[in-house]
Amino acid sequence: VQLVESGGGLVQAGGSLRLSCAASGFSLDDYAIGWFRQVPGKEREGVSCVSNSDGSTYSIHSVAGRFAISSDKAKNSVYLQMNSLKPEDTAVYFCAVEWKAPCNSEFGISYDYLYWGQGTQVTVSS
């Protein structure tokens, strides 16, 4: 069982990146998949969520309108399209899965995620 993030990198402010979270060893069909980010010395922050079990999505206010989360069940993967990137978006981004959960404001706070990826670094220069 594995989650592998990819797509991170260095980009200038205003640029775009597309992160991927690929699952192996299990199907994402009945899971909610959350994207999180963490900066050293700060708490991990839930960014966006998509639920393959009920179709719901949620993004935090600071990324709404700039980030878009999507799921491809055929590829057993979830994507985070990040546009209009800002230096404050710089962080290590992780994906994680929770069994049969909806996506709402609780996804980044109270869910007990079953699996986590290793993370991918996103650096936005000013």
Coordinates of C-alpha atoms in Angstrom, one line a residue:
V1 CA 0.0 0.0 0.0
Q2 CA 1.5 3.3 -1.1
L3 CA 0.7 6.9 -1.9
V4 CA 3.3 8.7 -4.0
E5 CA 3.2 12.4 -4.6
S6 CA 4.9 14.1 -7.5
G7 CA 4.9 17.3 -9.5
G8 CA 6.5 19.6 -7.0
G9 CA 9.2 22.0 -7.9
L10 CA 10.4 25.6 -8.0
V11 CA 8.2 28.2 -9.7
Q12 CA 8.0 31.9 -9.7
A13 CA 5.1 33.7 -8.1
G14 CA 2.1 33.7 -10.4
G15 CA 3.1 30.4 -11.9
S16 CA 1.4 27.0 -11.8
L17 CA 2.1 23.5 -10.8
R18 CA 0.1 20.3 -10.9
L19 CA 0.7 17.8 -8.1
S20 CA -0.2 14.2 -8.4
C21 CA -1.0 11.6 -5.8
A22 CA -0.9 8.1 -7.1
A23 CA -2.1 5.1 -5.1
S24 CA -0.9 1.6 -5.4
G25 CA -1.9 -1.6 -3.6
F26 CA -5.5 -0.4 -3.0
S27 CA -8.3 1.4 -4.8
L28 CA -9.1 5.1 -4.0
D29 CA -12.7 4.5 -5.0
D30 CA -14.1 4.6 -1.4
Y31 CA -11.8 7.1 0.1
A32 CA -11.6 10.8 0.7
I33 CA -8.2 12.1 -0.4
G34 CA -6.8 15.2 1.2
W35 CA -3.9 17.4 0.2
F36 CA -2.0 18.9 3.1
R37 CA 1.0 21.2 3.4
Q38 CA 3.6 21.8 6.0
V39 CA 6.3 24.4 6.6
P40 CA 9.1 23.6 9.1
G41 CA 8.1 24.9 12.5
K42 CA 4.5 25.2 11.6
E43 CA 1.5 22.9 12.0
R44 CA 0.4 20.9 9.0
E45 CA -2.5 22.5 7.1
G46 CA -5.3 20.8 5.2
V47 CA -5.5 22.5 1.8
S48 CA -8.0 20.6 -0.4
C49 CA -10.1 17.4 -0.3
V50 CA -12.0 15.3 -2.7
S51 CA -14.2 12.4 -1.7
N52 CA -14.5 9.5 -4.2
S53 CA -17.2 8.0 -2.0
D54 CA -19.7 10.9 -2.2
G55 CA -18.2 13.3 -4.8
S56 CA -17.8 16.2 -2.4
T57 CA -14.9 18.6 -2.6
Y58 CA -13.5 21.3 -0.2
S59 CA -10.7 23.8 -0.3
I60 CA -9.6 26.2 2.3
H61 CA -10.3 29.9 1.8
S62 CA -6.7 30.9 1.1
V63 CA -6.5 28.6 -2.0
A64 CA -10.1 28.7 -3.2
G65 CA -10.2 30.0 -6.8
R66 CA -6.5 29.3 -7.3
F67 CA -6.3 25.5 -6.5
A68 CA -8.4 22.8 -8.0
I69 CA -8.6 19.3 -6.8
S70 CA -9.7 16.4 -9.1
S71 CA -9.8 12.6 -9.1
D72 CA -9.2 10.1 -11.8
K73 CA -10.5 6.8 -10.7
A74 CA -9.2 5.0 -13.8
K75 CA -5.7 6.1 -12.9
N76 CA -6.2 5.6 -9.2
S77 CA -4.9 9.1 -8.7
V78 CA -5.8 12.5 -7.4
Y79 CA -4.5 15.9 -8.7
L80 CA -4.0 19.3 -7.3
Q81 CA -3.8 22.0 -9.9
M82 CA -2.2 25.1 -8.3
N83 CA -2.5 28.4 -10.2
S84 CA -1.5 31.9 -9.3
L85 CA 1.0 30.6 -6.8
K86 CA 2.2 32.8 -4.0
P87 CA 5.4 32.6 -1.9
E88 CA 3.2 31.7 1.0
D89 CA 2.2 28.5 -0.8
T90 CA 5.8 27.3 -0.3
A91 CA 5.7 24.0 1.7
V92 CA 6.0 20.3 1.5
Y93 CA 2.7 19.0 0.1
F94 CA 1.3 15.6 1.2
C95 CA -1.7 13.5 0.3
A96 CA -3.5 11.3 2.6
V97 CA -6.6 9.1 2.6
E98 CA -9.6 8.5 4.9
W99 CA -12.1 5.8 4.4
K100 CA -15.6 6.8 3.1
A101 CA -15.5 10.3 4.4
P102 CA -17.1 13.5 3.0
C103 CA -15.0 16.5 2.3
N104 CA -15.9 19.5 4.4
S105 CA -14.2 21.9 6.8
E106 CA -13.4 19.0 9.1
F107 CA -11.1 17.2 6.7
G108 CA -8.0 19.0 7.8
I109 CA -8.8 18.9 11.5
S110 CA -10.5 15.8 12.8
Y111 CA -10.1 12.9 10.3
D112 CA -7.8 10.0 11.2
Y113 CA -6.0 9.4 7.9
L114 CA -5.1 5.9 7.1
Y115 CA -2.2 6.3 4.7
W116 CA 0.1 9.2 3.9
G117 CA 2.5 9.9 1.1
Q118 CA 6.1 11.0 1.5
G119 CA 5.5 14.5 0.3
T120 CA 6.7 16.7 -2.5
Q121 CA 8.4 20.1 -2.1
V122 CA 6.8 23.2 -3.7
T123 CA 8.8 26.4 -3.6
V124 CA 7.4 29.7 -4.9
S125 CA 9.9 32.4 -5.4
S126 CA 8.9 36.1 -5.3

